[in-house]
Amino acid sequence: MAFSLTRRTLFGTGAAGALAAPALLTGFASAQDATEPHGMTNGTTFKTLKLGTAKITVISDGTRMMGKPHEIYGLNQPADAVSKLLTDNFLPADGFVNGFSPAVVDTGTDVVLFDTGFGEAGREMGTGRLVDGLKAAGYTPDQVSVVVITHMHGDHIGGLMTGGKPTFSNARYITGQVEYDFWKDEARVGTPAENGHKTVLEKVVPLAEKTTFIGDGADVVPGITALAAFGHSPGHMVFRLDSDNKALMLTADTANHYVLSLQRPDWEVRFDMDKAQAIAARRRVFDMIATDRLPFIGYHMPFPAVGFVERNDLGYRFVPATYQFDI
């Protein structure tokens, strides 16, 4: 029987056909949506790529639906400007998906984990999947030799401890001195940072004896260098990986959204604690990445969180990686 593809058959007939496309584009409310990992195919929770002699594995800790983008991004802009930028980029204006992507760098000598996701506290909301992702990628927690904490927000340190014990039993830890000093300080009590202070006391302080506290320019292991990118948090750090004449940046939360933070890097973000400093860091880090044509892994970029940027009129355009690392 001949098949005729017409506008009528493509979009369906009657009420069901008329409603299908709008429901697909705007629906954010189903129970399944609250727990399933968006943006991944066939249950994929990790992506492995090669950079020189290093093996890099990006792992999804899960995703979370969030509403009202204009209350998080572009705080110094009219809400209509935020909505327009989203719709211009084929994204809904009333909600977005936030992903969380720790990364493992296997140098052959060390297995270095960057950030730990939400941990056990996130599992009811569909996050806290790091350990499962590690196992799927062929690693066990006790194989991790170094844990690097880029900064001490809860979605980066939540997985450090499980059941009151270190999740990565054989690891040593590396984090910024400025970041640790800020969050540990009892001066945070009674301020908006008090909950973060309590989380650091629970998750980070018990590991202090195994932790090396570093500053700008410090080496993590041979080939991995820390760079200060303060602003998102008081001691937020990014990291450069060099292997066999190839380089990659791990930008942590320098940019929190691939459109709203990169195309408009000067827009203020609610999550950035010092907004002016965060904007300056965003410009500095992504100017370098664009100039040197470096790939980067951004903790909140669309999974698998790997890509490039090129400059545009006001900021940068995110270019997702495809097969660059496979050939």
Coordinates of N, CA, C and O in Angstrom, one line a residue, residues 51 54 105 107 114 218-226 239-244 246-248 250:
L51 N 41.8 12.0 25.7 CA 42.6 13.2 25.5 C 44.0 12.9 25.7 O 44.5 12.7 26.8
A54 N 45.3 10.4 28.4 CA 44.3 10.3 29.5 C 43.0 9.8 29.0 O 42.6 10.1 27.9
V105 N 39.1 11.7 35.6 CA 40.3 11.7 34.7 C 41.2 10.6 35.1 O 41.8 10.6 36.2
T107 N 44.6 9.0 34.5 CA 45.9 9.4 33.9 C 46.8 8.2 33.7 O 47.8 8.3 33.1
F114 N 36.5 14.6 39.8 CA 36.2 16.0 40.0 C 34.7 16.1 40.5 O 33.8 15.9 39.7
A218 N 48.3 25.8 41.4 CA 48.8 24.6 42.0 C 48.6 23.4 41.1 O 47.6 23.3 40.3
D219 N 49.5 22.4 41.2 CA 49.3 21.1 40.5 C 48.5 20.2 41.4 O 48.8 20.0 42.6
V220 N 47.5 19.5 40.7 CA 46.8 18.5 41.4 C 47.5 17.2 41.3 O 47.8 16.5 42.4
V221 N 47.8 16.7 40.1 CA 48.7 15.6 39.8 C 49.4 16.1 38.6 O 49.0 17.1 37.9
P222 N 50.5 15.4 38.1 CA 51.1 15.9 36.9 C 50.2 16.0 35.7 O 49.4 15.0 35.4
G223 N 50.1 17.2 35.1 CA 49.2 17.4 34.0 C 47.9 18.0 34.3 O 47.1 18.3 33.4
I224 N 47.6 18.2 35.6 CA 46.3 18.9 36.0 C 46.7 20.1 36.9 O 47.3 19.9 37.9
T225 N 46.2 21.3 36.4 CA 46.6 22.5 37.1 C 45.3 23.2 37.6 O 44.4 23.3 36.8
A226 N 45.3 23.8 38.8 CA 44.2 24.5 39.3 C 44.3 26.0 38.9 O 45.4 26.6 38.9
F239 N 40.0 23.8 36.3 CA 41.2 23.0 36.2 C 41.5 22.7 34.7 O 40.6 22.5 33.9
R240 N 42.8 22.8 34.4 CA 43.3 22.5 33.1 C 44.0 21.2 33.1 O 44.9 20.9 33.9
L241 N 43.6 20.4 32.1 CA 44.2 19.1 31.9 C 45.1 19.1 30.6 O 44.6 19.5 29.6
D242 N 46.3 18.8 30.8 CA 47.3 18.7 29.6 C 47.8 17.2 29.5 O 48.2 16.7 30.5
S243 N 47.6 16.7 28.3 CA 48.1 15.3 28.1 C 48.5 15.1 26.6 O 47.7 15.3 25.7
D244 N 49.8 14.8 26.5 CA 50.3 14.5 25.1 C 50.0 15.6 24.1 O 49.5 15.4 23.0
K246 N 47.8 17.9 24.2 CA 46.4 18.2 24.1 C 45.9 18.7 25.4 O 46.4 18.3 26.5
A247 N 44.9 19.6 25.4 CA 44.4 20.2 26.6 C 42.9 20.3 26.6 O 42.2 20.3 25.6
L248 N 42.4 20.3 27.9 CA 40.9 20.4 28.1 C 40.7 21.2 29.4 O 41.5 21.0 30.4
L250 N 38.2 21.9 32.7 CA 37.1 21.6 33.5 C 36.6 22.8 34.2 O 37.3 23.4 35.1

